Short mmCIF file of C-alpha atoms and ligand atoms in Angstrom, two decimals:
data_model
loop_
_atom_site.label_atom_id
_atom_site.label_comp_id
_atom_site.label_asym_id
_atom_site.label_seq_id
_atom_site.Cartn_x
_atom_site.Cartn_y
_atom_site.Cartn_z
CA MET A 1 -24.80 -6.32 -13.59
CA SER A 2 -24.01 -2.63 -13.85
CA GLY A 3 -22.79 -1.59 -10.44
CA GLY A 4 -21.29 1.75 -9.58
CA LEU A 5 -20.02 3.93 -6.79
CA LEU A 6 -18.74 7.49 -6.47
CA VAL A 7 -15.89 8.12 -4.05
CA ALA A 8 -16.12 11.80 -3.07
CA GLY A 9 -13.97 13.60 -0.52
CA THR A 10 -14.28 16.38 2.02
CA THR A 11 -11.14 18.00 0.56
CA SER A 12 -8.53 17.47 -2.12
CA ASP A 13 -5.99 14.85 -1.00
CA ALA A 14 -8.45 13.29 1.45
CA GLY A 15 -7.53 9.93 -0.07
CA LYS A 16 -10.06 9.55 -2.88
CA SER A 17 -7.54 8.20 -5.40
CA VAL A 18 -6.07 5.61 -3.07
CA LEU A 19 -9.47 4.55 -1.70
CA THR A 20 -10.76 4.18 -5.26
CA ALA A 21 -7.70 2.11 -6.13
CA GLY A 22 -8.14 0.00 -2.98
CA ILE A 23 -11.80 -0.70 -3.77
CA CYS A 24 -10.79 -1.55 -7.35
CA ARG A 25 -8.13 -4.00 -6.14
CA TRP A 26 -10.51 -5.61 -3.62
CA LEU A 27 -13.16 -6.16 -6.33
CA HIS A 28 -10.59 -7.33 -8.87
CA ARG A 29 -9.39 -9.96 -6.38
CA GLN A 30 -13.00 -11.09 -5.95
CA GLY A 31 -13.11 -11.76 -9.68
CA VAL A 32 -15.33 -8.75 -10.44
CA LYS A 33 -14.88 -7.09 -13.85
CA VAL A 34 -14.21 -3.59 -12.54
CA ALA A 35 -12.93 -0.34 -14.07
CA PRO A 36 -12.02 3.08 -12.62
CA PHE A 37 -13.34 6.44 -13.79
CA LYS A 38 -12.76 10.09 -13.07
CA ALA A 39 -14.84 12.43 -15.20
CA GLN A 40 -12.41 15.32 -14.87
CA ASN A 41 -8.99 15.47 -13.33
CA MET A 42 -6.86 18.55 -12.73
CA SER A 43 -3.25 17.44 -12.73
CA ASN A 44 0.05 17.72 -14.54
CA ASN A 45 0.84 14.14 -13.64
CA SER A 46 -0.36 12.19 -16.65
CA ALA A 47 0.19 8.78 -18.19
CA VAL A 48 0.40 7.97 -21.89
CA VAL A 49 -2.23 5.58 -23.17
CA VAL A 50 -2.41 4.20 -26.68
CA GLY A 51 -5.90 5.03 -27.95
CA PRO A 52 -8.08 2.90 -30.26
CA ASP A 53 -6.62 4.71 -33.29
CA GLY A 54 -3.09 3.73 -32.24
CA ARG A 55 -2.17 7.28 -31.28
CA GLY A 56 -0.89 8.21 -27.84
CA GLY A 57 -3.20 10.13 -25.51
CA GLU A 58 -3.04 11.30 -21.89
CA ILE A 59 -5.01 10.46 -18.76
CA GLY A 60 -4.29 11.30 -15.12
CA ARG A 61 -1.68 9.01 -13.58
CA ALA A 62 -4.07 8.19 -10.73
CA GLN A 63 -6.49 6.59 -13.20
CA ALA A 64 -3.65 4.62 -14.82
CA MET A 65 -2.69 3.38 -11.34
CA GLN A 66 -6.35 2.47 -10.61
CA ALA A 67 -6.50 0.62 -13.93
CA ALA A 68 -3.52 -1.45 -12.78
CA ALA A 69 -5.41 -2.11 -9.52
CA CYS A 70 -8.21 -3.53 -11.69
CA GLY A 71 -5.73 -5.64 -13.67
CA LEU A 72 -6.43 -3.52 -16.75
CA ALA A 73 -4.35 -1.60 -19.25
CA PRO A 74 -5.24 2.09 -19.01
CA ASP A 75 -8.01 3.38 -21.30
CA LEU A 76 -8.65 6.99 -22.39
CA ARG A 77 -12.25 6.68 -21.16
CA PHE A 78 -11.07 6.14 -17.57
CA ASN A 79 -10.33 9.88 -17.42
CA PRO A 80 -12.06 11.58 -20.35
CA VAL A 81 -11.25 15.15 -19.26
CA LEU A 82 -7.83 16.18 -17.98
CA LEU A 83 -7.07 19.81 -17.18
CA LYS A 84 -3.35 20.56 -17.03
CA PRO A 85 -2.72 23.87 -15.28
CA GLY A 86 0.07 25.88 -16.91
CA SER A 87 -0.50 28.82 -14.56
CA ASP A 88 -2.97 29.87 -11.88
CA LEU A 89 -5.29 31.15 -14.58
CA ALA A 90 -4.93 28.91 -17.62
CA SER A 91 -5.15 25.15 -18.21
CA GLN A 92 -4.65 22.92 -21.21
CA VAL A 93 -7.76 20.83 -21.84
CA VAL A 94 -7.13 17.19 -22.74
CA LEU A 95 -10.29 15.54 -24.05
CA LEU A 96 -10.26 11.76 -24.50
CA GLY A 97 -6.49 11.90 -24.49
CA GLU A 98 -5.94 14.77 -26.87
CA ALA A 99 -5.01 18.38 -26.07
CA VAL A 100 -7.83 20.36 -27.69
CA ASP A 101 -7.70 23.82 -26.14
CA THR A 102 -6.26 26.10 -23.51
CA ILE A 103 -8.81 27.69 -21.24
CA THR A 104 -9.10 30.27 -18.51
CA ALA A 105 -11.72 30.22 -15.75
CA GLY A 106 -13.82 32.60 -17.85
CA THR A 107 -13.84 30.46 -21.00
CA PHE A 108 -14.36 27.15 -19.17
CA ARG A 109 -18.09 27.80 -19.00
CA HIS A 110 -18.48 27.63 -22.78
CA LEU A 111 -16.61 24.37 -23.05
CA ARG A 112 -18.27 22.70 -20.08
CA PRO A 113 -21.33 21.20 -21.86
CA ARG A 114 -19.05 19.47 -24.37
CA LEU A 115 -16.79 18.16 -21.62
CA ALA A 116 -19.71 16.92 -19.52
CA GLU A 117 -21.30 15.20 -22.50
CA THR A 118 -18.05 13.44 -23.37
CA ALA A 119 -17.57 12.34 -19.76
CA TYR A 120 -21.13 11.03 -19.43
CA ALA A 121 -20.82 9.12 -22.70
CA ALA A 122 -17.50 7.59 -21.59
CA LEU A 123 -19.03 6.42 -18.31
CA ALA A 124 -22.07 4.96 -20.10
CA GLU A 125 -19.75 2.98 -22.39
CA LEU A 126 -17.70 1.71 -19.48
CA ARG A 127 -20.82 0.63 -17.62
CA GLU A 128 -21.81 -1.46 -20.61
CA THR A 129 -18.41 -3.15 -20.76
CA TYR A 130 -17.68 -3.64 -17.06
CA ASP A 131 -19.75 -5.09 -14.24
CA VAL A 132 -18.70 -2.33 -11.85
CA VAL A 133 -17.27 1.16 -12.38
CA ILE A 134 -15.72 2.89 -9.37
CA CYS A 135 -15.81 6.65 -9.95
CA GLU A 136 -13.61 9.16 -8.20
CA GLY A 137 -14.88 12.67 -7.52
CA ALA A 138 -12.73 15.81 -7.47
CA GLY A 139 -12.12 18.24 -4.62
CA SER A 140 -15.28 18.32 -2.49
CA PRO A 141 -18.87 17.74 -3.66
CA ALA A 142 -19.95 20.70 -1.52
CA GLU A 143 -18.27 23.40 -3.63
CA ILE A 144 -21.60 25.23 -3.68
CA ASN A 145 -20.35 27.92 -6.06
CA LEU A 146 -19.56 25.29 -8.70
CA ARG A 147 -22.44 22.87 -8.16
CA ALA A 148 -24.56 24.15 -11.06
CA GLY A 149 -21.92 23.21 -13.62
CA ASP A 150 -20.56 20.13 -11.89
CA TYR A 151 -20.19 16.84 -13.75
CA VAL A 152 -17.48 15.21 -11.60
CA ASN A 153 -19.10 14.98 -8.16
CA MET A 154 -22.84 15.15 -7.45
CA GLY A 155 -23.56 16.23 -11.03
CA LEU A 156 -22.16 12.87 -12.14
CA ALA A 157 -23.81 10.95 -9.30
CA ARG A 158 -27.19 12.46 -10.19
CA HIS A 159 -26.73 11.77 -13.89
CA ALA A 160 -25.79 8.12 -13.35
CA ASN A 161 -27.68 7.53 -10.06
CA LEU A 162 -24.47 6.60 -8.24
CA PRO A 163 -24.40 5.84 -4.53
CA THR A 164 -21.73 8.05 -3.03
CA ILE A 165 -19.36 7.71 -0.12
CA VAL A 166 -17.45 10.65 1.31
CA VAL A 167 -13.88 10.12 2.52
CA GLY A 168 -12.29 12.51 5.00
CA ASP A 169 -8.69 12.89 6.19
CA ILE A 170 -8.79 12.78 9.99
CA ASP A 171 -5.14 13.78 10.23
CA ARG A 172 -6.08 17.32 9.20
CA GLY A 173 -8.64 17.62 11.98
CA GLY A 174 -12.23 18.81 11.71
CA VAL A 175 -13.33 15.61 10.05
CA PHE A 176 -16.77 15.35 11.73
CA ALA A 177 -17.68 18.93 10.94
CA SER A 178 -16.56 18.55 7.35
CA MET A 179 -18.47 15.27 6.89
CA PHE A 180 -21.62 16.82 8.37
CA GLY A 181 -21.21 20.07 6.43
CA THR A 182 -20.55 18.27 3.17
CA VAL A 183 -23.95 16.58 3.41
CA ALA A 184 -25.85 19.53 4.88
CA LEU A 185 -24.85 21.96 2.10
CA LEU A 186 -26.22 19.74 -0.65
CA ASP A 187 -29.74 19.90 -1.99
CA PRO A 188 -32.17 17.08 -1.13
CA ALA A 189 -31.77 15.28 -4.47
CA ASP A 190 -27.98 15.16 -3.97
CA GLN A 191 -28.25 14.20 -0.32
CA VAL A 192 -30.24 11.04 -1.05
CA LEU A 193 -27.22 9.71 -2.94
CA ILE A 194 -24.75 10.19 -0.08
CA ALA A 195 -24.79 6.79 1.60
CA GLY A 196 -22.08 7.23 4.21
CA PHE A 197 -18.49 7.98 5.09
CA VAL A 198 -14.97 6.59 5.26
CA ILE A 199 -12.36 8.02 7.61
CA ASN A 200 -8.81 8.00 6.28
CA LYS A 201 -5.32 8.29 7.81
CA PHE A 202 -6.33 7.46 11.36
CA ARG A 203 -3.64 6.82 13.94
CA GLY A 204 -4.62 6.08 17.47
CA ASP A 205 -7.19 4.20 19.46
CA LEU A 206 -10.32 3.25 17.55
CA GLY A 207 -12.21 3.07 20.85
CA LEU A 208 -11.71 6.81 21.28
CA LEU A 209 -12.98 7.51 17.78
CA GLN A 210 -16.07 5.31 17.97
CA PRO A 211 -18.30 7.75 19.95
CA GLY A 212 -17.64 10.34 17.24
CA LEU A 213 -18.69 7.91 14.53
CA ASP A 214 -21.87 7.10 16.47
CA MET A 215 -22.65 10.80 16.84
CA LEU A 216 -22.00 11.37 13.14
CA ARG A 217 -24.47 8.61 12.37
CA HIS A 218 -26.96 10.14 14.75
CA VAL A 219 -26.81 13.61 13.18
CA THR A 220 -26.62 12.51 9.54
CA GLY A 221 -28.51 9.18 9.53
CA ARG A 222 -25.53 7.70 7.65
CA PRO A 223 -22.97 5.08 8.65
CA THR A 224 -19.20 5.20 8.48
CA TYR A 225 -18.14 2.26 6.31
CA GLY A 226 -14.77 2.03 7.95
CA VAL A 227 -11.66 3.73 9.27
CA LEU A 228 -8.46 3.35 7.28
CA PRO A 229 -5.26 3.52 9.30
CA TRP A 230 -2.36 5.75 8.44
CA ALA A 231 -0.27 3.55 6.15
CA LEU A 232 3.34 4.59 5.92
CA ASP A 233 4.07 2.36 2.98
CA LEU A 234 1.54 4.10 0.76
CA TRP A 235 3.43 6.61 -1.27
CA LEU A 236 3.77 5.35 -4.83
CA ASP A 237 1.62 7.38 -7.23
CA ALA A 238 0.28 9.44 -4.34
CA GLU A 239 0.44 13.04 -5.53
CA ASP A 240 0.24 14.56 -2.08
CA SER A 241 3.51 12.86 -1.15
CA LEU A 242 5.19 15.15 -3.67
CA ALA A 243 4.93 18.23 -1.47
CA TYR A 244 8.27 19.91 -0.97
CA GLY A 245 10.36 19.37 2.10
CA ARG A 246 9.45 15.71 2.27
CA VAL A 247 11.55 12.64 1.74
CA LEU A 248 9.79 10.50 -0.82
CA GLY A 249 8.65 7.14 0.47
CA ARG A 250 10.44 5.20 3.17
CA PRO A 251 13.89 4.41 1.87
CA ALA A 252 15.39 1.19 3.20
CA ALA A 253 18.91 1.25 4.65
CA PRO A 254 21.70 1.31 2.04
CA HIS A 255 22.94 -1.86 0.45
CA GLY A 256 26.49 -0.52 0.67
CA THR A 257 27.93 1.71 3.38
CA GLU A 258 26.75 5.12 2.19
CA TRP A 259 23.49 6.82 1.24
CA LEU A 260 22.96 8.62 -2.04
CA ASP A 261 21.26 11.97 -1.56
CA VAL A 262 18.96 13.16 -4.36
CA ALA A 263 17.46 16.67 -4.40
CA VAL A 264 14.53 17.19 -6.78
CA VAL A 265 13.65 20.81 -7.44
CA ARG A 266 9.94 21.25 -6.68
CA LEU A 267 9.13 23.46 -9.67
CA PRO A 268 5.91 25.48 -9.36
CA ARG A 269 4.44 23.70 -12.43
CA ILE A 270 6.14 20.38 -11.87
CA SER A 271 4.84 17.68 -14.17
CA ASN A 272 5.22 13.93 -13.93
CA ALA A 273 7.03 14.28 -10.64
CA THR A 274 6.34 10.60 -10.05
CA ASP A 275 9.37 10.00 -12.32
CA VAL A 276 11.61 10.17 -9.28
CA GLU A 277 9.64 7.56 -7.32
CA ALA A 278 11.60 4.82 -9.05
CA LEU A 279 14.83 6.29 -7.64
CA ALA A 280 13.24 6.49 -4.19
CA ALA A 281 12.29 2.81 -4.35
CA GLU A 282 15.98 1.84 -4.12
CA PRO A 283 17.51 1.08 -0.72
CA GLY A 284 19.90 3.80 0.38
CA VAL A 285 18.56 6.44 -2.01
CA ARG A 286 17.08 9.41 -0.20
CA VAL A 287 14.98 11.56 -2.54
CA ARG A 288 13.81 14.91 -1.29
CA LEU A 289 11.70 17.50 -3.06
CA THR A 290 13.05 20.92 -2.28
CA ILE A 291 13.03 24.64 -3.06
CA GLU A 292 16.13 25.37 -0.94
CA PRO A 293 19.42 26.22 -2.70
CA ALA A 294 21.29 24.91 0.37
CA GLU A 295 19.79 21.47 -0.14
CA LEU A 296 21.03 21.39 -3.71
CA ALA A 297 24.51 22.21 -2.47
CA ALA A 298 24.39 19.26 -0.07
CA ALA A 299 22.95 16.74 -2.56
CA ASP A 300 24.83 14.12 -4.56
CA LEU A 301 22.41 14.22 -7.49
CA VAL A 302 20.19 17.18 -8.44
CA VAL A 303 17.11 16.54 -10.57
CA LEU A 304 15.24 19.15 -12.58
CA PRO A 305 11.93 17.38 -13.22
CA GLY A 306 9.28 17.94 -15.89
CA SER A 307 7.38 21.20 -16.09
CA LYS A 308 4.09 22.24 -17.65
CA SER A 309 5.57 25.75 -18.02
CA THR A 310 9.22 25.38 -18.92
CA VAL A 311 10.03 29.05 -19.55
CA ALA A 312 8.09 30.35 -16.51
CA ASP A 313 9.62 27.72 -14.22
CA LEU A 314 13.08 28.52 -15.57
CA ALA A 315 12.52 32.19 -14.69
CA TRP A 316 11.43 31.08 -11.19
CA LEU A 317 14.59 28.97 -10.91
CA ARG A 318 16.65 32.10 -11.52
CA GLU A 319 14.62 34.32 -9.18
CA THR A 320 14.91 31.88 -6.29
CA GLY A 321 18.68 31.45 -6.59
CA LEU A 322 18.20 27.79 -7.45
CA ALA A 323 19.67 28.28 -10.94
CA ASP A 324 22.94 29.46 -9.33
CA ALA A 325 22.87 26.46 -7.00
CA VAL A 326 22.42 24.14 -9.99
CA ALA A 327 25.35 25.84 -11.77
CA ALA A 328 27.56 25.50 -8.67
CA HIS A 329 26.63 21.82 -8.33
CA VAL A 330 27.64 21.17 -11.94
CA ALA A 331 30.80 23.28 -11.60
CA ALA A 332 31.79 21.00 -8.72
CA GLY A 333 31.55 18.06 -11.16
CA LYS A 334 28.51 16.60 -9.42
CA PRO A 335 25.74 14.91 -11.41
CA LEU A 336 22.63 16.67 -12.68
CA LEU A 337 19.60 15.11 -14.35
CA GLY A 338 17.03 17.04 -16.39
CA LEU A 339 13.74 15.35 -17.29
CA CYS A 340 11.57 16.71 -20.08
CA GLY A 341 10.90 20.35 -19.07
CA GLY A 342 13.96 20.13 -16.79
CA PHE A 343 16.05 18.83 -19.73
CA GLN A 344 14.78 21.69 -21.91
CA MET A 345 16.06 24.20 -19.34
CA LEU A 346 19.63 22.85 -19.63
CA GLY A 347 20.24 24.02 -23.21
CA ARG A 348 21.58 27.30 -24.58
CA ALA A 349 18.23 28.71 -25.70
CA ILE A 350 14.52 27.99 -25.70
CA HIS A 351 12.39 29.30 -28.58
CA ASP A 352 8.82 29.18 -27.38
CA PRO A 353 5.97 30.75 -29.35
CA VAL A 354 3.57 28.12 -27.94
CA GLU A 355 3.60 27.47 -24.19
CA SER A 356 4.85 30.75 -22.69
CA ARG A 357 4.73 32.71 -25.98
CA GLN A 358 7.89 34.45 -24.78
CA GLY A 359 9.86 33.95 -27.98
CA SER A 360 13.53 33.14 -27.40
CA VAL A 361 15.00 33.00 -23.91
CA PRO A 362 18.44 31.84 -22.78
CA GLY A 363 18.64 28.43 -21.09
CA LEU A 364 21.06 27.44 -18.34
CA GLY A 365 23.75 26.78 -20.95
CA LEU A 366 24.83 23.44 -19.52
CA LEU A 367 24.24 21.47 -22.73
CA PRO A 368 25.01 22.57 -26.34
CA ILE A 369 21.40 22.22 -27.50
CA GLU A 370 18.48 24.49 -28.34
CA ILE A 371 14.81 23.74 -27.81
CA THR A 372 11.94 24.91 -30.02
CA PHE A 373 8.28 24.56 -29.09
CA ASP A 374 5.83 23.10 -31.61
CA PRO A 375 2.05 23.59 -31.31
CA ARG A 376 1.71 19.86 -31.95
CA LYS A 377 2.23 17.83 -28.83
CA THR A 378 4.34 14.69 -28.88
CA VAL A 379 2.48 12.05 -26.85
CA ARG A 380 3.84 8.54 -27.15
CA GLN A 381 5.21 5.51 -25.43
CA SER A 382 8.87 4.98 -26.21
CA VAL A 383 11.16 2.00 -26.16
CA GLY A 384 14.92 1.93 -26.50
CA THR A 385 18.22 1.16 -24.86
CA ALA A 386 20.92 2.86 -22.82
CA HIS A 387 24.58 2.30 -22.10
CA GLY A 388 25.21 -0.29 -24.76
CA GLY A 389 21.99 -2.26 -24.67
CA LEU A 390 20.18 -1.92 -21.33
CA PRO A 391 16.46 -1.96 -22.19
CA VAL A 392 14.55 1.24 -21.34
CA ARG A 393 10.85 2.01 -21.58
CA GLY A 394 9.43 5.47 -21.17
CA TYR A 395 6.79 7.86 -22.38
CA GLU A 396 6.85 11.34 -23.84
CA ILE A 397 4.53 14.32 -23.36
CA HIS A 398 5.97 17.53 -24.75
CA HIS A 399 5.63 20.40 -27.19
CA GLY A 400 9.32 21.30 -27.13
CA TYR A 401 11.90 19.37 -29.17
CA VAL A 402 15.66 19.55 -29.67
CA SER A 403 15.96 21.83 -32.71
CA ARG A 404 19.71 22.26 -32.64
CA THR A 405 22.44 20.11 -31.18
CA ASP A 406 26.15 19.50 -31.38
CA PRO A 407 26.73 16.35 -33.48
CA THR A 408 29.45 15.22 -31.10
CA LEU A 409 27.09 15.32 -28.09
CA ALA A 410 26.44 11.79 -26.74
CA PRO A 411 22.79 10.77 -26.27
CA LEU A 412 21.60 9.35 -22.94
CA LEU A 413 19.32 6.83 -24.66
CA THR A 414 18.79 5.35 -28.10
CA GLY A 415 15.23 4.86 -29.35
CA ASP A 416 14.32 1.59 -31.04
CA ASP A 417 14.39 3.54 -34.31
CA GLY A 418 18.12 3.97 -33.72
CA VAL A 419 17.82 7.71 -33.09
CA GLY A 420 19.68 9.17 -30.11
CA GLU A 421 17.58 10.71 -27.33
CA GLY A 422 18.63 13.19 -24.67
CA ALA A 423 22.22 14.01 -23.84
CA VAL A 424 25.17 13.32 -21.56
CA LEU A 425 27.97 15.84 -21.16
CA GLY A 426 30.31 15.20 -18.27
CA ALA A 427 28.04 14.85 -15.25
CA VAL A 428 25.03 16.53 -16.93
CA HIS A 429 22.30 14.14 -18.09
CA GLY A 430 18.99 14.90 -19.75
CA THR A 431 16.12 13.32 -21.66
CA HIS A 432 12.60 14.12 -22.81
CA TRP A 433 11.49 10.65 -21.68
CA HIS A 434 9.45 10.18 -18.54
CA GLY A 435 9.26 6.92 -16.65
CA ALA A 436 12.66 5.69 -17.85
CA PHE A 437 13.91 4.95 -14.33
CA GLU A 438 11.21 2.33 -13.87
CA SER A 439 13.43 0.15 -16.09
CA ASP A 440 15.39 -1.67 -13.42
CA GLY A 441 18.69 -2.28 -15.22
CA PHE A 442 18.90 1.29 -16.51
CA ARG A 443 18.11 2.71 -13.07
CA ARG A 444 20.81 0.57 -11.47
CA TRP A 445 23.38 1.70 -14.06
CA PHE A 446 22.38 5.36 -13.67
CA LEU A 447 22.59 5.30 -9.87
CA THR A 448 25.96 3.56 -9.99
CA GLU A 449 27.24 6.17 -12.43
CA THR A 450 25.76 8.96 -10.32
CA ALA A 451 27.41 7.70 -7.15
CA ARG A 452 30.75 7.51 -8.95
CA LEU A 453 30.42 11.08 -10.25
CA ALA A 454 29.39 12.32 -6.82
CA GLY A 455 32.31 10.56 -5.13
CA ARG A 456 29.97 8.42 -3.01
CA THR A 457 32.26 5.43 -3.13
CA GLY A 458 30.41 3.62 -0.35
CA PHE A 459 27.09 3.66 -2.19
CA GLN A 460 26.20 0.42 -3.83
CA VAL A 461 22.96 -0.09 -5.68
CA ALA A 462 20.89 -3.06 -4.50
CA PRO A 463 21.13 -5.89 -7.02
CA ALA A 464 17.50 -6.82 -7.55
CA THR A 465 14.96 -4.07 -6.82
CA SER A 466 11.96 -4.48 -9.13
CA PHE A 467 9.94 -1.31 -9.48
CA ALA A 468 7.02 -3.14 -11.11
CA ALA A 469 6.90 -5.49 -8.11
CA ALA A 470 7.00 -2.53 -5.69
CA ARG A 471 4.04 -0.93 -7.47
CA GLU A 472 2.12 -4.18 -7.41
CA ARG A 473 2.83 -4.55 -3.67
CA SER A 474 1.49 -1.08 -3.04
CA LEU A 475 -1.75 -1.88 -4.93
CA ASP A 476 -2.10 -5.09 -2.93
CA LEU A 477 -1.61 -3.14 0.27
CA LEU A 478 -4.48 -0.85 -0.76
CA GLY A 479 -6.68 -3.87 -1.41
CA ASP A 480 -5.71 -5.30 2.00
CA LEU A 481 -6.62 -2.03 3.73
CA VAL A 482 -10.07 -2.04 2.15
CA GLU A 483 -10.68 -5.69 2.98
CA GLU A 484 -9.46 -5.37 6.56
CA HIS A 485 -10.90 -2.03 7.58
CA LEU A 486 -14.07 -1.39 5.58
CA ASP A 487 -17.45 -3.06 5.85
CA THR A 488 -17.10 -4.68 2.44
CA ASP A 489 -20.48 -6.45 2.65
CA ALA A 490 -22.20 -3.11 3.08
CA LEU A 491 -20.07 -1.57 0.32
CA TRP A 492 -20.96 -4.40 -2.03
CA ARG A 493 -24.69 -3.89 -1.34
CA LEU A 494 -24.27 -0.23 -2.25
CA ILE A 495 -22.37 -1.00 -5.44
CA GLU A 496 -24.86 -3.65 -6.48
CA SER A 497 -28.16 -2.08 -5.46
CA GLY A 498 -27.54 1.65 -5.70
CA PRO A 499 -28.36 4.39 -3.20
CA PRO A 500 -30.26 3.05 -0.18
CA ALA A 501 -33.82 4.28 0.34
CA GLY A 502 -34.82 6.48 3.25
CA LEU A 503 -31.69 8.58 3.77
CA PRO A 504 -32.75 11.67 5.72
CA PHE A 505 -32.38 15.26 4.54
CA ILE A 506 -29.98 17.27 6.68
CA PRO A 507 -30.86 21.00 6.74
CA PRO A 508 -30.18 23.64 5.63
CA GLY A 509 -29.30 22.37 2.10
CA PRO A 510 -27.70 24.76 -0.35
CA PRO A 511 -27.90 28.46 0.47
CA PRO A 512 -29.98 30.51 -1.99
CA THR A 513 -27.86 31.96 -4.80
CA THR A 514 -27.54 35.71 -4.70
CA THR A 515 -25.47 35.92 -7.87
CA PRO A 516 -25.71 33.71 -10.95
CA PRO A 517 -23.37 30.71 -10.77
CA GLN A 518 -20.03 31.35 -12.46
CA ASN A 519 -19.56 27.94 -13.96
N1 LIG B 601 6.33 16.92 -19.63
C1 LIG B 601 7.07 17.99 -19.68
O1 LIG B 601 7.91 18.24 -18.82
C2 LIG B 601 6.74 18.95 -20.78
C3 LIG B 601 7.78 20.00 -21.03
C4 LIG B 601 7.25 21.21 -21.77
N2 LIG B 601 6.22 21.87 -21.01
C5 LIG B 601 6.75 20.82 -23.13
O2 LIG B 601 5.57 20.77 -23.38
O3 LIG B 601 7.55 20.54 -23.99
#
């Protein structure tokens, strides 16, 4: 068979990624050969995938997570187009894993046909290989200004005749109006593909919600396939949980007598922020994303995460007073960790003719290294050891490299080629590797060392947390939610048989265009 479904949303962060992953896990458990797909993703949170030519390429982390939900290794075709925003105006374009261009809104139009063609071809290939492909849309399908050029939402559904469900986040309010409006702003040929709705993040009495669902059915002629409850345990790989001010996940009580407090600076162009999820998976480790200097002062460990715009985010760090707070933290002998872009900021100088094109700028001066940016991007999976033999796996996505270092500086890690990676100087730690803290033994050593440096003598790392098992549990939880709360028989009919016949048109449809579409 060649089944398919598009999961669209009323807004960004409505729950498309997790619902797609949940549907993938449900089908995978049923023995269905299923794959995920997102034609175009806009995110700086990417995973490294080894392509058919053996080279490393990038896809959105959400698609790598959905691949795991399907029991598959990630594939570049699962997310053929990835836009990585370096500023509000410009994005790096990653096509089938490889960075090919940097675009602005104005130049996107010229590239769009090539991107759409690549995405359509990738989906066609996947549909030949897999029995079912679950596609995730982007933003809302009712972005009427962008509809003409769309190949991620209804443009994709039309091209591949995909039945579409629309998920809405009821916690934000206005869910009925946004469900209705999403359908009613689409043209008739798009509307016949919208089969129904899913409500996400509901807390409360289903009996009170039911009349609303009945009314929604009455005014749209479309059912709600189910209502997913607010699930507190769902936070791994969920990008919206990375908003600042929040504690990441739901940390269990400490194994020892004291908590370890970790403050992660929420850089404006943060990239691969999911790196710190592995720390947050440990009992007694409280990880908070913050932009408050006072929170850095109170933290045991400060983390400068990855950045898509190292030099610009470093300037922001100085403007906001956070750079001074980082310096004070280090001056007090407390531990600091820099990851990729955050590591690059720790050196004496950054020479960047590529990303910011600012030339040479001073770094924070906390490590005796200099960073130079190369137009070629390093994208690879990396394997090595730390602290005398603890195995570490990670991945690298960067243009900048260490161009000058002090030969006496100790590395944090050693690659399997025997070459030192990153640095440790006193309580300052840094590496270009992402994902390293998913390696359980290394994470335990690092947290123990961190607690010692911070004087948290009562903190004791739990002996046996497995991050891989925690991720697997979270995918299973998503599968459980789908099985328990959605009408899976009806969903299966949709996936198998395509858009149902006879779905009514809801006026007014798209407003007439007064100006030519911009995309
Ligand atoms: N992943 C990152 O943090 C990348 C750092 C920096 N933007 C670079 O390209 O080198």
